[in-house]
Short mmCIF file of C-alpha atoms in Angstrom, two decimals:
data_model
loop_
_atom_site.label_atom_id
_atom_site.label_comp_id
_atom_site.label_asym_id
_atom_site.label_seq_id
_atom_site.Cartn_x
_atom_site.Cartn_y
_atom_site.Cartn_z
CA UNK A 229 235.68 183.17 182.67
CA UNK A 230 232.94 183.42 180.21
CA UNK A 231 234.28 184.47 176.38
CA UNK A 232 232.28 187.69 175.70
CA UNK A 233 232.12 189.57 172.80
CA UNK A 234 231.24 193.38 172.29
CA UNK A 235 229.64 195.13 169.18
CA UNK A 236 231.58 198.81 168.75
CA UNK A 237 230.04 201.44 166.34
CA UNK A 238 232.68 203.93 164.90
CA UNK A 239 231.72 207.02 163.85
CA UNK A 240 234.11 209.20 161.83
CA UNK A 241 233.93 212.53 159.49
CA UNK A 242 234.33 210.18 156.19
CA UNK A 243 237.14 208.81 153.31
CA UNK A 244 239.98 211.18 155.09
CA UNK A 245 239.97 208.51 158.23
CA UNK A 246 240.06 205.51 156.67
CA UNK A 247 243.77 204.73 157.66
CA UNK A 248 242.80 205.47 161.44
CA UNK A 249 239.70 204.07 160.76
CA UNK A 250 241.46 200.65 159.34
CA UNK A 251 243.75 200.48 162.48
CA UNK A 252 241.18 200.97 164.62
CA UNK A 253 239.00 198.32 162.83
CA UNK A 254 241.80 196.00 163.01
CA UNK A 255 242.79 196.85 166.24
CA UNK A 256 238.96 196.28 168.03
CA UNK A 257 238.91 193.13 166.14
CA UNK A 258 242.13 191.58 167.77
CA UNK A 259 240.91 192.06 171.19
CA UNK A 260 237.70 190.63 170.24
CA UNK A 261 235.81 193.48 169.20
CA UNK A 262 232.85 193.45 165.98
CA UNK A 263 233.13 196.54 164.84
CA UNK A 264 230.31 198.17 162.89
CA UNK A 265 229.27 201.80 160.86
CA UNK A 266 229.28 203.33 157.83
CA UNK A 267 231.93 205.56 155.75
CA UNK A 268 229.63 206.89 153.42
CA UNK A 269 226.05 208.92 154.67
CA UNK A 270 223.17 210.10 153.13
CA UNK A 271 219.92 210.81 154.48
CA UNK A 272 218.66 206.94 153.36
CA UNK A 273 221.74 205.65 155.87
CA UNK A 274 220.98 207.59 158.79
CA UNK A 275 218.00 204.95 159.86
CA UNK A 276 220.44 201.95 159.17
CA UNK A 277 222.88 204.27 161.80
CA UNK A 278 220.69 204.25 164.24
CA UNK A 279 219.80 200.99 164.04
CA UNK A 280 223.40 199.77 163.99
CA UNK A 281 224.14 202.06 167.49
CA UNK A 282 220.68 200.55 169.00
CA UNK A 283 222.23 196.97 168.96
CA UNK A 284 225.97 198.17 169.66
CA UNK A 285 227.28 197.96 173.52
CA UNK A 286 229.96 201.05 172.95
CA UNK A 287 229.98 203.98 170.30
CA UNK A 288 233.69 205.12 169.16
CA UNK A 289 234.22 208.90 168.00
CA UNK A 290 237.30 208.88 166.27
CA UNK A 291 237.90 212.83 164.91
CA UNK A 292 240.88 213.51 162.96
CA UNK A 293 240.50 217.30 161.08
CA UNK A 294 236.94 217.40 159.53
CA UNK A 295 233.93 218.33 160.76
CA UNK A 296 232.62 216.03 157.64
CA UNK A 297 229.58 216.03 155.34
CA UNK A 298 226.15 217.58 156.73
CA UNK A 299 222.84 216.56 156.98
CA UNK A 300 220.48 218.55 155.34
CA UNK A 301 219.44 220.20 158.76
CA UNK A 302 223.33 221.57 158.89
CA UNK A 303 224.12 218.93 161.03
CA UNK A 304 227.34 216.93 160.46
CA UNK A 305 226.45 212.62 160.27
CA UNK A 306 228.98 212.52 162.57
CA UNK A 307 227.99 214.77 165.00
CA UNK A 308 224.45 213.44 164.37
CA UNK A 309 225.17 210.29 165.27
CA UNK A 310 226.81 211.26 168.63
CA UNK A 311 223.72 213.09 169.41
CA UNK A 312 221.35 209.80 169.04
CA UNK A 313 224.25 207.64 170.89
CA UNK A 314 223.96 209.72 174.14
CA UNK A 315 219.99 209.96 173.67
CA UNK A 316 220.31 206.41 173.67
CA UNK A 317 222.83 206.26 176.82
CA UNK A 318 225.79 204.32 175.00
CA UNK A 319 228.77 204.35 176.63
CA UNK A 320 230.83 206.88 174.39
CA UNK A 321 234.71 206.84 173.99
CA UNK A 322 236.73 209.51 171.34
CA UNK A 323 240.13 209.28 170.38
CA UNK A 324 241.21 212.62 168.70
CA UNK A 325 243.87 213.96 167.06
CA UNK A 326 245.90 216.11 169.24
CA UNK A 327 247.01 218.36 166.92
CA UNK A 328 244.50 218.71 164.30
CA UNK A 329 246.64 221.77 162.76
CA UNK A 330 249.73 219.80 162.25
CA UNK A 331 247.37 217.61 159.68
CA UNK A 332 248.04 217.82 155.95
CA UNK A 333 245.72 220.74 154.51
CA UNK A 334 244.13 218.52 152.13
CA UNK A 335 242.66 216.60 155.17
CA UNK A 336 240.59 219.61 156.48
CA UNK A 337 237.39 220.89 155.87
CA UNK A 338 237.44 223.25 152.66
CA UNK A 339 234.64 225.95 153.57
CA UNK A 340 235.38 228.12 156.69
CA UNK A 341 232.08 227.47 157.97
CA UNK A 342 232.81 223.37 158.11
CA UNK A 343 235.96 224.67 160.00
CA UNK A 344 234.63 226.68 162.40
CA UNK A 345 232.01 223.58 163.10
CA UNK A 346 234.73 221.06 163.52
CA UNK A 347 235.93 223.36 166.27
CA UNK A 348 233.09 223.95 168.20
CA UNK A 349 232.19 219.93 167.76
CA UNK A 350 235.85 219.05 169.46
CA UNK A 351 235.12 221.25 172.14
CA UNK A 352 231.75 219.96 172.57
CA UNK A 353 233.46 216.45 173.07
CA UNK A 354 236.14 217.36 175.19
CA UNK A 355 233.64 219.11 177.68
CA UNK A 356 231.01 216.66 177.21
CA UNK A 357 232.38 213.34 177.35
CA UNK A 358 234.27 211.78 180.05
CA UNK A 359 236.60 209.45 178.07
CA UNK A 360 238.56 210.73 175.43
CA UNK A 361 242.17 210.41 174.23
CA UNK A 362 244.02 212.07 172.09
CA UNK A 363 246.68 210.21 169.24
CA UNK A 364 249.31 212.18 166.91
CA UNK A 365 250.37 209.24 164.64
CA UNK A 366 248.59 205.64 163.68
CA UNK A 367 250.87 203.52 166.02
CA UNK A 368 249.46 206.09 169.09
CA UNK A 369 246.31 205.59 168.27
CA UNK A 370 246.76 201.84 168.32
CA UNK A 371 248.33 202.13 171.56
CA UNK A 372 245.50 204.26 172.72
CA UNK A 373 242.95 201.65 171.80
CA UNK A 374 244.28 198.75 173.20
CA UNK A 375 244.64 200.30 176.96
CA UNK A 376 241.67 202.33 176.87
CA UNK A 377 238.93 199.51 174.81
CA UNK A 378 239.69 197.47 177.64
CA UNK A 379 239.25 199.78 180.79
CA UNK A 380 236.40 201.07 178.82
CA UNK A 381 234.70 197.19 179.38
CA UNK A 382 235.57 197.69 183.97
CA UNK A 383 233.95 201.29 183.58
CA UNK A 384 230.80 200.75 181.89
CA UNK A 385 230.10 196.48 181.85
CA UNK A 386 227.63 195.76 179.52
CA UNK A 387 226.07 191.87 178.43
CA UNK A 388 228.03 191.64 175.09
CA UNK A 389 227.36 188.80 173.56
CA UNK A 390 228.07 184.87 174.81
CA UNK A 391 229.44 182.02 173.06
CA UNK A 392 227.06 179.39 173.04
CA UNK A 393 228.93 176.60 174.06
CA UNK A 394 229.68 178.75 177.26
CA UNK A 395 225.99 179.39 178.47
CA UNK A 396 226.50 176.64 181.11
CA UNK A 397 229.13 178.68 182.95
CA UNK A 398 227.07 181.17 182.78
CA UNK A 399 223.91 179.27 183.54
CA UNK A 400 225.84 178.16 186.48
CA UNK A 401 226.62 181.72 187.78
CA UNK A 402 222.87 182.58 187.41
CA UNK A 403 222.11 180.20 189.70
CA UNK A 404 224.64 181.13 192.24
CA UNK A 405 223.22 184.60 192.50
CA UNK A 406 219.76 183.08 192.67
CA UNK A 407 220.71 181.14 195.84
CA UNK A 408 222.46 184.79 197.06
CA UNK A 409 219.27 187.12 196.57
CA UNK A 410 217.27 183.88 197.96
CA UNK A 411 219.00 184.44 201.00
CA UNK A 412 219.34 187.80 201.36
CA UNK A 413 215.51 188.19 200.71
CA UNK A 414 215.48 185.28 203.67
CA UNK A 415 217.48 187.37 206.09
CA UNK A 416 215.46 190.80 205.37
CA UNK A 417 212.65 189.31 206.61
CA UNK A 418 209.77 191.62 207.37
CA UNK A 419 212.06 194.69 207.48
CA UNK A 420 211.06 195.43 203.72
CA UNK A 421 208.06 197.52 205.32
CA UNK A 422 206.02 199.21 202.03
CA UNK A 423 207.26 202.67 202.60
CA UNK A 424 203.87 203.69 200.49
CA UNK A 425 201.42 202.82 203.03
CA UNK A 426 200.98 206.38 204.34
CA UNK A 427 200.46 208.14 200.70
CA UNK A 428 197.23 209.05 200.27
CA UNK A 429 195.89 208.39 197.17
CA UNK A 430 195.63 210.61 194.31
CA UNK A 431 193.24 211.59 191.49
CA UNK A 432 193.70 211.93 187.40
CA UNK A 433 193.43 215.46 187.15
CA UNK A 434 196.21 216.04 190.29
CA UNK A 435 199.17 217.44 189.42
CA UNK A 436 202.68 215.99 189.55
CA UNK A 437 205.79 218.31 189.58
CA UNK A 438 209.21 216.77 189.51
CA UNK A 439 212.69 218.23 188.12
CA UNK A 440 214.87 216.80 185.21
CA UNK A 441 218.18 217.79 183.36
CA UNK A 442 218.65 217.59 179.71
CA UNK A 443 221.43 218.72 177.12
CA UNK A 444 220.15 221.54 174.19
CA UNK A 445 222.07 221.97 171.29
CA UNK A 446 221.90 225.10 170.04
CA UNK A 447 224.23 226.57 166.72
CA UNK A 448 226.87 224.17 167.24
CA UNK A 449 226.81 224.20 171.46
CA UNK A 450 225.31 222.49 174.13
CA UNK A 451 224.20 223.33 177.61
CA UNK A 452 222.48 221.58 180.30
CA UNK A 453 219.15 223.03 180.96
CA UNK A 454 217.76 221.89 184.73
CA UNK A 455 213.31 221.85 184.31
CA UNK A 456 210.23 221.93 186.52
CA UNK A 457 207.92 220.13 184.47
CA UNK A 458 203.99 219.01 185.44
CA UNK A 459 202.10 216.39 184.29
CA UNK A 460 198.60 214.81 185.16
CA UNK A 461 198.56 211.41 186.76
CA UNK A 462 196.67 210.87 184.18
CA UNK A 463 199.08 211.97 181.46
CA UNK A 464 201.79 209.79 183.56
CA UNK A 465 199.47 206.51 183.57
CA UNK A 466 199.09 207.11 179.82
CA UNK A 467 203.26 207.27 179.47
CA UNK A 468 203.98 204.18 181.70
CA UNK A 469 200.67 201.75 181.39
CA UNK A 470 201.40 200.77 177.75
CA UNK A 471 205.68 199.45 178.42
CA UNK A 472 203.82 197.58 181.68
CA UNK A 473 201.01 195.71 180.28
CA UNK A 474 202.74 192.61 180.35
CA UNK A 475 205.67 192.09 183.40
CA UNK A 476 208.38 194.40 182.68
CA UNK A 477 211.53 195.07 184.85
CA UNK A 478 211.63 197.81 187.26
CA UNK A 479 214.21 199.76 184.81
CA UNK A 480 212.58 200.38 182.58
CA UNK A 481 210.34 203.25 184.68
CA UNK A 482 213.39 205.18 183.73
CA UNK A 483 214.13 204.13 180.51
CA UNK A 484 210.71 204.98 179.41
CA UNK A 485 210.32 208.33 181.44
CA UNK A 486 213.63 209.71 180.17
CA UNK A 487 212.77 208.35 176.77
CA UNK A 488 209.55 210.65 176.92
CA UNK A 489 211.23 213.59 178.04
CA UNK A 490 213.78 213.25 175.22
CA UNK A 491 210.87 213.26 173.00
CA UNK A 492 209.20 216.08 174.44
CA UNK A 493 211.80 218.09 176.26
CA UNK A 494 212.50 220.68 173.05
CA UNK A 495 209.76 222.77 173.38
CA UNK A 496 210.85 223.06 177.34
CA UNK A 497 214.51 223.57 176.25
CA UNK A 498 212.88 226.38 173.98
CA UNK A 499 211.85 228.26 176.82
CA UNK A 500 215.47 228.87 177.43
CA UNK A 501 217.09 228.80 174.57
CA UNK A 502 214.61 229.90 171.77
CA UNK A 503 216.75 228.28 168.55
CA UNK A 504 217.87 224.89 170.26
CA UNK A 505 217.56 222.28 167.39
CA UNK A 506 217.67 219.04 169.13
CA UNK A 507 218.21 218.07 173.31
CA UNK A 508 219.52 214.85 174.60
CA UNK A 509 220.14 213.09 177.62
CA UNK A 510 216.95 214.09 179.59
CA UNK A 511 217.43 212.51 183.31
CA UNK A 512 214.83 212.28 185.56
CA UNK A 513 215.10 213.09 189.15
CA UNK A 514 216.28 210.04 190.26
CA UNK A 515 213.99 210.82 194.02
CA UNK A 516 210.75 212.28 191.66
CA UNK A 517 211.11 209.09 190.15
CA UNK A 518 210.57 206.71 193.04
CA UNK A 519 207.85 208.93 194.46
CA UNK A 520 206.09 208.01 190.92
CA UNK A 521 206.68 204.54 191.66
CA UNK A 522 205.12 204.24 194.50
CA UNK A 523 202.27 206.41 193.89
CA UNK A 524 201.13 204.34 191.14
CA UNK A 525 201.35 201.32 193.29
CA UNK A 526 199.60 203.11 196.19
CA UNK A 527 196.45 203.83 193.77
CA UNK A 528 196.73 200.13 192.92
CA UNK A 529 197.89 201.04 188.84
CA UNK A 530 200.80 198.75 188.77
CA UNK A 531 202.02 195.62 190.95
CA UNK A 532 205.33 194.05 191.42
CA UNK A 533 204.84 190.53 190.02
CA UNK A 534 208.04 188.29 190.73
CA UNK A 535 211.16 188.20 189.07
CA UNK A 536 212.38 186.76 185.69
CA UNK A 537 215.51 184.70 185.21
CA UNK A 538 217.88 187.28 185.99
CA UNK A 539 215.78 188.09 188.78
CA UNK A 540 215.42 191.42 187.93
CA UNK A 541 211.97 193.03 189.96
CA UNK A 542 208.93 192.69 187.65
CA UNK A 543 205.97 195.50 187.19
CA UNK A 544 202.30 195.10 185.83
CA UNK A 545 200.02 197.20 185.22
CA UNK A 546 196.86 196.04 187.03
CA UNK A 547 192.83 196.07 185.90
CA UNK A 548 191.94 199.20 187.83
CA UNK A 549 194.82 200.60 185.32
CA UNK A 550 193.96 198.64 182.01
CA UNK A 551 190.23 200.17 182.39
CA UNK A 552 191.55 203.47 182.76
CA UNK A 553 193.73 203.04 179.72
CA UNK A 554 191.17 201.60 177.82
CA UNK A 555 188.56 204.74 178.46
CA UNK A 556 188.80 208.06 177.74
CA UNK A 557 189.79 209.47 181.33
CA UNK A 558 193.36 209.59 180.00
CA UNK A 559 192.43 211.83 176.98
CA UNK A 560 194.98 214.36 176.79
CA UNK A 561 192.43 217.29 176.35
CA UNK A 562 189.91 215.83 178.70
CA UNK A 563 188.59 218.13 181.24
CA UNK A 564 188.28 216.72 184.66
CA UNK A 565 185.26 218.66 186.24
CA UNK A 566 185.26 215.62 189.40
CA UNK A 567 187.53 214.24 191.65
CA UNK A 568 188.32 211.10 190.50
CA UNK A 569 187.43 207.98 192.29
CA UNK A 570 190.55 206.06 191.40
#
């Protein structure tokens, strides 16, 4: 078996939690874990954050009694940092206090408002997130770690990180399931018809409508919001062409449509809820989605082009495509008075 190792990021409310926070630490470390984050924020540190739960493979929430300090937008670090780790789909786990009450007093929040926060922010967790586990004294939460860290790694598998002297074994398993989807491509034969064939191709100034969820956050709350939204083809080329200039897996149509929608998707959430602050976890319709797929391949924008070496589907963009990105038909406030002829 190959010897992986994962990168955690803890996240906690500040100095209170360092004793969980050292057990934890400790803990993580002893079933191979490199833990990572920061016990002291300030506007400067939330960019290192971010960066920190960009490379991680799993994000840790571990809440004890304070909602902690806030960001100048009213925003607890904490809480902040959840926010970007479920933007960025990380695989979240929390381990909570179960009886924050029973805490000594000098371990709470001293403004009302903090407390009414904290509340509202361990609801938000307990509703939102699928894995969490509560803990009422240090040894629990050790406990708690070491059964859950590890189910946590069947649940949601990511790469981690390989020794080097073990990248023959893995090398080896590589090409094992090279030989597999070698044979399985063998046996499929011609039955891979292109289900595109019968689209009929559309112009730059058509319209696309597809549905998406996202989360809003709104004074303290969250609530999934389901959207129509409407774009151009020509606003969608303009999204996707640039992350498939050069051969990029099939995945990442997702990654990057989602990623736009996060960016955008406030001003939609806004419709709904007029004071939301920040959204998060924008989906895409996972059946929209392959409809865009093929349509761009039907109106010859993009091109499977092999596989790389862990012979994941590849996508180009093709010349057609790069001229159109290159021109000004994908202007944003261009006004198409033509039918298109690509």
């Amino acid at each position: 078996m190959l010897d992986k190792r994962y990168q955690v990021f803890i996240s906690t409310s500040g100095a209170e939690m360092q004793p969980e926070r050292m057990i934890l630490s400790q803990t993580l470390v002893g079933m191979g874990f490199f833990s990572w984050g920061l016990e002291q924020r300030t506007p400067l540190s939330t960019a290192f954050a971010r960066r920190q739960i960009d490379d991680c493979d799993y994000v840790v929430i571990l809440l004890g009694s304070q909602y902690g300090e806030q960001s100048v937008s009213g925003v607890g670090y904490m809480h902040l940092e959840y926010i970007y780790a479920i933007t960025k789909q990380k695989p979240v786990i929390v381990f909570m206090h179960e009886e924050p009450a029973a805490r000594d007093p000098s371990l709470h929040d001293a403004k009302p408002e903090l407390r009414e926060k904290f509340i509202e922010f361990r609801k938000l967790l307990q509703n939102e997130v699928d894995q969490v586990f509560t803990y009422r004294s240090l040894r629990d939460l050790e406990m708690a770690v070491r059964l859950n860290m590890s189910q946590m790694l069947e649940r949601y598998p990511v790469s981690g990180w390989v020794r080097p002297q073990n990248t023959q074994t893995l090398h080896d398993e590589i090409d094992q399931l090279k030989a597999q989807i070698a044979q399985m491509e063998a046996d499929a034969g011609k039955r891979e018809l292109d289900p595109f064939l019968s689209l009929p191709k559309v112009s730059m100034h058509e319209v696309f409508s597809f549905e998406y969820r996202m989360h809003a956050y709104q004074d303290g709350n969250f609530k999934e919001l389901k959207v129509q939204k409407k774009l151009t083809w020509a606003e969608l080329l303009s999204i996707l062409g640039s992350t498939f200039v050069n051969p990029t897996p099939e995945e990442f149509f997702s990654k990057r449509m989602n990623e736009f929608l996060n960016e955008t998707g406030l001003d939609d959430a806004r419709m709904q809820m007029p004071r939301a602050h920040a959204v998060a976890r924008a989906q895409m319709n996972i059946r929209a989605l392959h409809s865009l797929k093929l349509q761009m391949r039907q109106n010859d924008w993009i091109v499977p082009t092999g596989r790389d070496d862990r012979q994941r589907l590849l996508w180009q963009v093709t010349t057609k495509a790069q001229k159109l990105m290159e021109s000004n038909l994908l202007d944003k406030d261009r006004v198409f008075q033509y039918k298109s002829v690509y």
